[in-house]
Amino acid sequence: MNTLLFYFFLITTFINPTIESDKARWKPYYLDIAPNGRATNWFLPFDVTNRKDLKQIKVISIFGDHRDSYLKGHIHTAIDINPARPKDKLVPVYAMARGVVCSVHLGENQKTVVVRHQLADGSAMFTSYKHLKEAYVQQGQQVDQKTKLARLFTVQESKKYGGDYHHLHLEIRKAFDDYGCASWLTMNKQQLNLRFYNPLTFLREKL
C-alpha cells in the first residue's frame, strides 16, 4: 500500500484518528519478547568512520517540531538524519545497541523496524527506525550494533514515490504501548513526553 493510499485509508476509517482509536490495528505487528541481554553500549545507526561521533551524522529535521505532513499540528517524534559522508548511495541502517526486533510494520514503502532494549537498570526502551526501503530482520530476532536492520531510500527511489524519504526517521522511545501509531498521531507535548525521548539528547548521553 503506497503512502497516499495508506493516509486515505486512515482518514476514511477514522474521522478524527487518535492514538487510542488507532493503536489496536497495529498490535498484531508487535511481538512481546525480551532481549537476551542488556544494552550497555550505544552506537550511531550508520556505517560511518566513528559510530560514537555525533559529527558523523547530518540532522535534517529536529525533534518536537510541528508538522503538517499528515494531521495539521502533528508533532515530530524523531530526528531525521543521514550520514554526513555516506560511503555509498545505498545507505544501510544498523541497530544502535543490543536488543530484539519487536515490530516490523507499515507498507511496501515506508517500512519501520522497532528494537526493544533492556537498560542496565532492567527497564525497557525502544529504538524505532522509519523511512526504510528494505528491512532485513524479522520479529523476534536478537540483534546488536553489528546487525544490519534495513536500508534507506535512494534519492531516485524517494522521487518515484513522490516524497522526501531518503533519510532515517529515528525515534528513541520510552514506551511502545501505541504499537507505532503515535509516530504520526502525537498532537501535543504531553503525548510527546509520555512516549519519546529527544534523540539528540539521548545520543549525547549514551555515545
PDB file of C-alpha atoms in Angstrom:
ATOM      1  CA  MET A   1       0.000   0.000   0.000  1.00  0.00           C
ATOM      2  CA  ASN A   2       1.588   3.299  -1.004  1.00  0.00           C
ATOM      3  CA  THR A   3       1.732   6.275   1.323  1.00  0.00           C
ATOM      4  CA  LEU A   4      -1.180   8.208  -0.203  1.00  0.00           C
ATOM      5  CA  LEU A   5      -3.467   5.178  -0.079  1.00  0.00           C
ATOM      6  CA  PHE A   6      -2.380   4.489   3.465  1.00  0.00           C
ATOM      7  CA  TYR A   7      -3.234   8.015   4.591  1.00  0.00           C
ATOM      8  CA  PHE A   8      -6.552   7.890   2.705  1.00  0.00           C
ATOM      9  CA  PHE A   9      -7.397   4.641   4.483  1.00  0.00           C
ATOM     10  CA  LEU A  10      -6.686   6.225   7.854  1.00  0.00           C
ATOM     11  CA  ILE A  11      -8.715   9.322   7.103  1.00  0.00           C
ATOM     12  CA  THR A  12     -11.716   7.391   5.787  1.00  0.00           C
ATOM     13  CA  THR A  13     -11.586   4.833   8.605  1.00  0.00           C
ATOM     14  CA  PHE A  14     -11.301   7.325  11.453  1.00  0.00           C
ATOM     15  CA  ILE A  15     -12.924  10.751  11.194  1.00  0.00           C
ATOM     16  CA  ASN A  16     -10.615  12.062  13.893  1.00  0.00           C
ATOM     17  CA  PRO A  17      -7.933   9.409  14.383  1.00  0.00           C
ATOM     18  CA  THR A  18      -6.209   9.370  17.751  1.00  0.00           C
ATOM     19  CA  ILE A  19      -3.572   7.177  19.328  1.00  0.00           C
ATOM     20  CA  GLU A  20      -6.224   5.411  21.406  1.00  0.00           C
ATOM     21  CA  SER A  21      -8.583   4.795  18.470  1.00  0.00           C
ATOM     22  CA  ASP A  22      -5.877   3.604  16.088  1.00  0.00           C
ATOM     23  CA  LYS A  23      -3.444   1.546  18.174  1.00  0.00           C
ATOM     24  CA  ALA A  24      -5.407  -1.746  18.096  1.00  0.00           C
ATOM     25  CA  ARG A  25      -4.803  -2.010  14.328  1.00  0.00           C
ATOM     26  CA  TRP A  26      -1.054  -2.096  14.894  1.00  0.00           C
ATOM     27  CA  LYS A  27      -0.925  -4.506  17.852  1.00  0.00           C
ATOM     28  CA  PRO A  28      -0.719  -7.623  15.612  1.00  0.00           C
ATOM     29  CA  TYR A  29       2.625  -6.341  14.299  1.00  0.00           C
ATOM     30  CA  TYR A  30       4.110  -6.261  17.808  1.00  0.00           C
ATOM     31  CA  LEU A  31       5.826  -9.226  19.445  1.00  0.00           C
ATOM     32  CA  ASP A  32       6.131  -9.047  23.237  1.00  0.00           C
ATOM     33  CA  ILE A  33       9.591 -10.515  23.629  1.00  0.00           C
ATOM     34  CA  ALA A  34      12.537  -9.589  25.839  1.00  0.00           C
ATOM     35  CA  PRO A  35      16.094  -9.121  24.609  1.00  0.00           C
ATOM     36  CA  ASN A  36      18.604 -11.759  25.678  1.00  0.00           C
ATOM     37  CA  GLY A  37      20.976  -9.179  27.117  1.00  0.00           C
ATOM     38  CA  ARG A  38      21.213  -5.610  28.317  1.00  0.00           C
ATOM     39  CA  ALA A  39      22.059  -2.586  26.196  1.00  0.00           C
ATOM     40  CA  THR A  40      25.143  -1.071  27.788  1.00  0.00           C
ATOM     41  CA  ASN A  41      26.975   0.281  24.728  1.00  0.00           C
ATOM     42  CA  TRP A  42      25.345   2.569  22.144  1.00  0.00           C
ATOM     43  CA  PHE A  43      26.288   3.469  18.576  1.00  0.00           C
ATOM     44  CA  LEU A  44      25.088   5.624  15.700  1.00  0.00           C
ATOM     45  CA  PRO A  45      22.792   3.692  13.326  1.00  0.00           C
ATOM     46  CA  PHE A  46      25.016   4.174  10.253  1.00  0.00           C
ATOM     47  CA  ASP A  47      28.207   2.663   8.860  1.00  0.00           C
ATOM     48  CA  VAL A  48      30.405   5.689   9.485  1.00  0.00           C
ATOM     49  CA  THR A  49      34.070   6.075  10.391  1.00  0.00           C
ATOM     50  CA  ASN A  50      33.321   6.525  14.093  1.00  0.00           C
ATOM     51  CA  ARG A  51      29.900   5.378  15.299  1.00  0.00           C
ATOM     52  CA  LYS A  52      30.475   7.211  18.592  1.00  0.00           C
ATOM     53  CA  ASP A  53      30.904  10.644  16.999  1.00  0.00           C
ATOM     54  CA  LEU A  54      27.775  12.793  16.530  1.00  0.00           C
ATOM     55  CA  LYS A  55      29.612  14.816  13.894  1.00  0.00           C
ATOM     56  CA  GLN A  56      29.315  11.768  11.638  1.00  0.00           C
ATOM     57  CA  ILE A  57      25.585  12.439  11.105  1.00  0.00           C
ATOM     58  CA  LYS A  58      23.680  15.276   9.450  1.00  0.00           C
ATOM     59  CA  VAL A  59      20.423  16.359  11.129  1.00  0.00           C
ATOM     60  CA  ILE A  60      17.734  17.266   8.611  1.00  0.00           C
ATOM     61  CA  SER A  61      14.744  17.786  10.919  1.00  0.00           C
ATOM     62  CA  ILE A  62      14.527  18.211  14.688  1.00  0.00           C
ATOM     63  CA  PHE A  63      12.536  16.579  17.468  1.00  0.00           C
ATOM     64  CA  GLY A  64       9.351  18.308  18.676  1.00  0.00           C
ATOM     65  CA  ASP A  65       8.805  20.365  15.531  1.00  0.00           C
ATOM     66  CA  HIS A  66       5.208  20.945  14.411  1.00  0.00           C
ATOM     67  CA  ARG A  67       4.413  19.236  11.106  1.00  0.00           C
ATOM     68  CA  ASP A  68       1.654  19.301   8.506  1.00  0.00           C
ATOM     69  CA  SER A  69       2.699  16.075   6.776  1.00  0.00           C
ATOM     70  CA  TYR A  70      -0.336  14.094   7.976  1.00  0.00           C
ATOM     71  CA  LEU A  71      -2.507  15.840  10.552  1.00  0.00           C
ATOM     72  CA  LYS A  72      -2.058  19.585  10.808  1.00  0.00           C
ATOM     73  CA  GLY A  73      -0.181  20.357  14.002  1.00  0.00           C
ATOM     74  CA  HIS A  74       1.271  16.854  14.388  1.00  0.00           C
ATOM     75  CA  ILE A  75       4.492  16.922  16.421  1.00  0.00           C
ATOM     76  CA  HIS A  76       7.661  15.361  15.035  1.00  0.00           C
ATOM     77  CA  THR A  77       8.547  12.441  17.304  1.00  0.00           C
ATOM     78  CA  ALA A  78      12.043  11.910  15.932  1.00  0.00           C
ATOM     79  CA  ILE A  79      15.073  13.432  14.332  1.00  0.00           C
ATOM     80  CA  ASP A  80      15.571  12.930  10.593  1.00  0.00           C
ATOM     81  CA  ILE A  81      19.194  12.105   9.883  1.00  0.00           C
ATOM     82  CA  ASN A  82      21.664  10.891   7.254  1.00  0.00           C
ATOM     83  CA  PRO A  83      25.350  10.022   7.382  1.00  0.00           C
ATOM     84  CA  ALA A  84      27.372  13.210   6.958  1.00  0.00           C
ATOM     85  CA  ARG A  85      29.523  11.402   4.381  1.00  0.00           C
ATOM     86  CA  PRO A  86      27.693   8.347   3.039  1.00  0.00           C
ATOM     87  CA  LYS A  87      30.008   5.647   1.702  1.00  0.00           C
ATOM     88  CA  ASP A  88      27.565   4.571  -1.000  1.00  0.00           C
ATOM     89  CA  LYS A  89      24.212   5.542  -2.470  1.00  0.00           C
ATOM     90  CA  LEU A  90      22.711   2.522  -0.672  1.00  0.00           C
ATOM     91  CA  VAL A  91      22.773   3.527   2.996  1.00  0.00           C
ATOM     92  CA  PRO A  92      22.372   0.646   5.474  1.00  0.00           C
ATOM     93  CA  VAL A  93      20.805   1.146   8.908  1.00  0.00           C
ATOM     94  CA  TYR A  94      22.159  -0.719  11.931  1.00  0.00           C
ATOM     95  CA  ALA A  95      20.815  -1.417  15.390  1.00  0.00           C
ATOM     96  CA  MET A  96      22.124   1.078  17.918  1.00  0.00           C
ATOM     97  CA  ALA A  97      22.665  -1.432  20.719  1.00  0.00           C
ATOM     98  CA  ARG A  98      21.850  -4.945  21.846  1.00  0.00           C
ATOM     99  CA  GLY A  99      18.135  -5.743  21.710  1.00  0.00           C
ATOM    100  CA  VAL A 100      15.394  -7.694  19.955  1.00  0.00           C
ATOM    101  CA  VAL A 101      13.232  -6.795  16.966  1.00  0.00           C
ATOM    102  CA  CYS A 102       9.728  -6.411  18.390  1.00  0.00           C
ATOM    103  CA  SER A 103       7.932  -4.867  15.395  1.00  0.00           C
ATOM    104  CA  VAL A 104       8.221  -4.612  11.630  1.00  0.00           C
ATOM    105  CA  HIS A 105       5.298  -2.664  10.226  1.00  0.00           C
ATOM    106  CA  LEU A 106       3.871  -0.311   7.570  1.00  0.00           C
ATOM    107  CA  GLY A 107       3.690  -0.995   3.858  1.00  0.00           C
ATOM    108  CA  GLU A 108       5.829  -1.690   0.800  1.00  0.00           C
ATOM    109  CA  ASN A 109       7.443   1.691   1.038  1.00  0.00           C
ATOM    110  CA  GLN A 110       7.999   3.330   4.414  1.00  0.00           C
ATOM    111  CA  LYS A 111       8.844   0.167   6.346  1.00  0.00           C
ATOM    112  CA  THR A 112       9.505   0.555  10.069  1.00  0.00           C
ATOM    113  CA  VAL A 113      11.694  -1.601  12.318  1.00  0.00           C
ATOM    114  CA  VAL A 114      11.442  -1.285  16.112  1.00  0.00           C
ATOM    115  CA  VAL A 115      14.030  -2.736  18.500  1.00  0.00           C
ATOM    116  CA  ARG A 116      13.322  -3.304  22.184  1.00  0.00           C
ATOM    117  CA  HIS A 117      16.262  -2.780  24.539  1.00  0.00           C
ATOM    118  CA  GLN A 118      16.793  -3.606  28.189  1.00  0.00           C
ATOM    119  CA  LEU A 119      18.794  -0.969  30.034  1.00  0.00           C
ATOM    120  CA  ALA A 120      21.321  -1.596  32.798  1.00  0.00           C
ATOM    121  CA  ASP A 121      18.667  -0.923  35.470  1.00  0.00           C
ATOM    122  CA  GLY A 122      16.341  -3.535  33.932  1.00  0.00           C
ATOM    123  CA  SER A 123      13.887  -1.073  32.373  1.00  0.00           C
ATOM    124  CA  ALA A 124      12.804  -1.307  28.736  1.00  0.00           C
ATOM    125  CA  MET A 125      13.090   1.276  25.977  1.00  0.00           C
ATOM    126  CA  PHE A 126      12.833   1.188  22.194  1.00  0.00           C
ATOM    127  CA  THR A 127      14.592   2.489  19.107  1.00  0.00           C
ATOM    128  CA  SER A 128      12.389   2.951  16.040  1.00  0.00           C
ATOM    129  CA  TYR A 129      13.768   3.271  12.516  1.00  0.00           C
ATOM    130  CA  LYS A 130      11.437   4.655   9.817  1.00  0.00           C
ATOM    131  CA  HIS A 131      11.581   5.503   6.098  1.00  0.00           C
ATOM    132  CA  LEU A 132      13.159   2.162   5.227  1.00  0.00           C
ATOM    133  CA  LYS A 133      13.098   0.866   1.665  1.00  0.00           C
ATOM    134  CA  GLU A 134      14.088  -2.678   2.642  1.00  0.00           C
ATOM    135  CA  ALA A 135      14.066  -4.463   6.002  1.00  0.00           C
ATOM    136  CA  TYR A 136      16.469  -7.352   6.582  1.00  0.00           C
ATOM    137  CA  VAL A 137      15.287  -8.561  10.001  1.00  0.00           C
ATOM    138  CA  GLN A 138      12.201 -10.264  11.409  1.00  0.00           C
ATOM    139  CA  GLN A 139      10.188 -10.017  14.609  1.00  0.00           C
ATOM    140  CA  GLY A 140      11.829 -11.939  17.440  1.00  0.00           C
ATOM    141  CA  GLN A 141      15.339 -11.627  16.017  1.00  0.00           C
ATOM    142  CA  GLN A 142      18.017 -10.804  18.575  1.00  0.00           C
ATOM    143  CA  VAL A 143      20.323  -8.023  17.358  1.00  0.00           C
ATOM    144  CA  ASP A 144      23.313  -5.935  18.353  1.00  0.00           C
ATOM    145  CA  GLN A 145      25.145  -2.941  16.934  1.00  0.00           C
ATOM    146  CA  LYS A 146      26.623  -5.064  14.138  1.00  0.00           C
ATOM    147  CA  THR A 147      23.188  -6.146  12.846  1.00  0.00           C
ATOM    148  CA  LYS A 148      22.111  -4.562   9.571  1.00  0.00           C
ATOM    149  CA  LEU A 149      18.402  -3.861  10.054  1.00  0.00           C
ATOM    150  CA  ALA A 150      17.487  -2.254   6.759  1.00  0.00           C
ATOM    151  CA  ARG A 151      18.478   0.295   4.170  1.00  0.00           C
ATOM    152  CA  LEU A 152      17.248   3.768   3.321  1.00  0.00           C
ATOM    153  CA  PHE A 153      15.642   5.008   0.127  1.00  0.00           C
ATOM    154  CA  THR A 154      17.934   6.413  -2.512  1.00  0.00           C
ATOM    155  CA  VAL A 155      17.109   9.871  -3.857  1.00  0.00           C
ATOM    156  CA  GLN A 156      15.765   8.301  -7.057  1.00  0.00           C
ATOM    157  CA  GLU A 157      13.591   5.791  -5.169  1.00  0.00           C
ATOM    158  CA  SER A 158      12.226   8.556  -2.981  1.00  0.00           C
ATOM    159  CA  LYS A 159      11.222  10.598  -6.027  1.00  0.00           C
ATOM    160  CA  LYS A 160       9.492   7.558  -7.521  1.00  0.00           C
ATOM    161  CA  TYR A 161       7.085   7.532  -4.576  1.00  0.00           C
ATOM    162  CA  GLY A 162       6.567  11.281  -4.741  1.00  0.00           C
ATOM    163  CA  GLY A 163       8.110  12.066  -1.382  1.00  0.00           C
ATOM    164  CA  ASP A 164      11.207  13.059   0.528  1.00  0.00           C
ATOM    165  CA  TYR A 165      12.027   9.733   2.177  1.00  0.00           C
ATOM    166  CA  HIS A 166      15.787   9.405   1.699  1.00  0.00           C
ATOM    167  CA  HIS A 167      16.685   9.860   5.354  1.00  0.00           C
ATOM    168  CA  LEU A 168      16.255   7.962   8.608  1.00  0.00           C
ATOM    169  CA  HIS A 169      13.405   8.995  10.914  1.00  0.00           C
ATOM    170  CA  LEU A 170      14.954   7.934  14.230  1.00  0.00           C
ATOM    171  CA  GLU A 171      12.794   7.683  17.349  1.00  0.00           C
ATOM    172  CA  ILE A 172      14.040   6.945  20.856  1.00  0.00           C
ATOM    173  CA  ARG A 173      11.022   5.664  22.763  1.00  0.00           C
ATOM    174  CA  LYS A 174      10.192   5.353  26.440  1.00  0.00           C
ATOM    175  CA  ALA A 175       7.183   3.166  25.598  1.00  0.00           C
ATOM    176  CA  PHE A 176       5.569   1.330  22.715  1.00  0.00           C
ATOM    177  CA  ASP A 177       2.024   0.992  24.089  1.00  0.00           C
ATOM    178  CA  ASP A 178       0.696   2.672  20.915  1.00  0.00           C
ATOM    179  CA  TYR A 179       2.300  -0.067  18.754  1.00  0.00           C
ATOM    180  CA  GLY A 180       3.669   2.586  16.432  1.00  0.00           C
ATOM    181  CA  CYS A 181       0.794   4.959  15.618  1.00  0.00           C
ATOM    182  CA  ALA A 182       1.990   7.709  17.978  1.00  0.00           C
ATOM    183  CA  SER A 183       4.663   8.372  15.358  1.00  0.00           C
ATOM    184  CA  TRP A 184       2.087  10.183  13.229  1.00  0.00           C
ATOM    185  CA  LEU A 185      -0.708  10.855  15.763  1.00  0.00           C
ATOM    186  CA  THR A 186       1.194  12.698  18.519  1.00  0.00           C
ATOM    187  CA  MET A 187      -0.557  16.055  18.724  1.00  0.00           C
ATOM    188  CA  ASN A 188       0.674  17.707  21.933  1.00  0.00           C
ATOM    189  CA  LYS A 189       3.696  17.934  24.230  1.00  0.00           C
ATOM    190  CA  GLN A 190       2.106  15.686  26.845  1.00  0.00           C
ATOM    191  CA  GLN A 191       1.787  12.826  24.350  1.00  0.00           C
ATOM    192  CA  LEU A 192       5.296  13.526  23.077  1.00  0.00           C
ATOM    193  CA  ASN A 193       6.912  13.452  26.518  1.00  0.00           C
ATOM    194  CA  LEU A 194       4.930  10.373  27.561  1.00  0.00           C
ATOM    195  CA  ARG A 195       6.471   8.124  24.898  1.00  0.00           C
ATOM    196  CA  PHE A 196       9.536   9.774  23.389  1.00  0.00           C
ATOM    197  CA  TYR A 197      12.993  10.986  24.311  1.00  0.00           C
ATOM    198  CA  ASN A 198      14.758  13.706  22.362  1.00  0.00           C
ATOM    199  CA  PRO A 199      17.088  11.550  20.237  1.00  0.00           C
ATOM    200  CA  LEU A 200      19.888  14.131  20.161  1.00  0.00           C
ATOM    201  CA  THR A 201      19.887  14.397  23.939  1.00  0.00           C
ATOM    202  CA  PHE A 202      19.839  10.600  24.225  1.00  0.00           C
ATOM    203  CA  LEU A 203      22.753  10.245  21.811  1.00  0.00           C
ATOM    204  CA  ARG A 204      24.822  12.872  23.604  1.00  0.00           C
ATOM    205  CA  GLU A 205      24.328  10.974  26.860  1.00  0.00           C
ATOM    206  CA  LYS A 206      24.845   7.443  25.542  1.00  0.00           C
ATOM    207  CA  LEU A 207      27.536   7.586  22.859  1.00  0.00           C
TER     208      LEU A 207
END
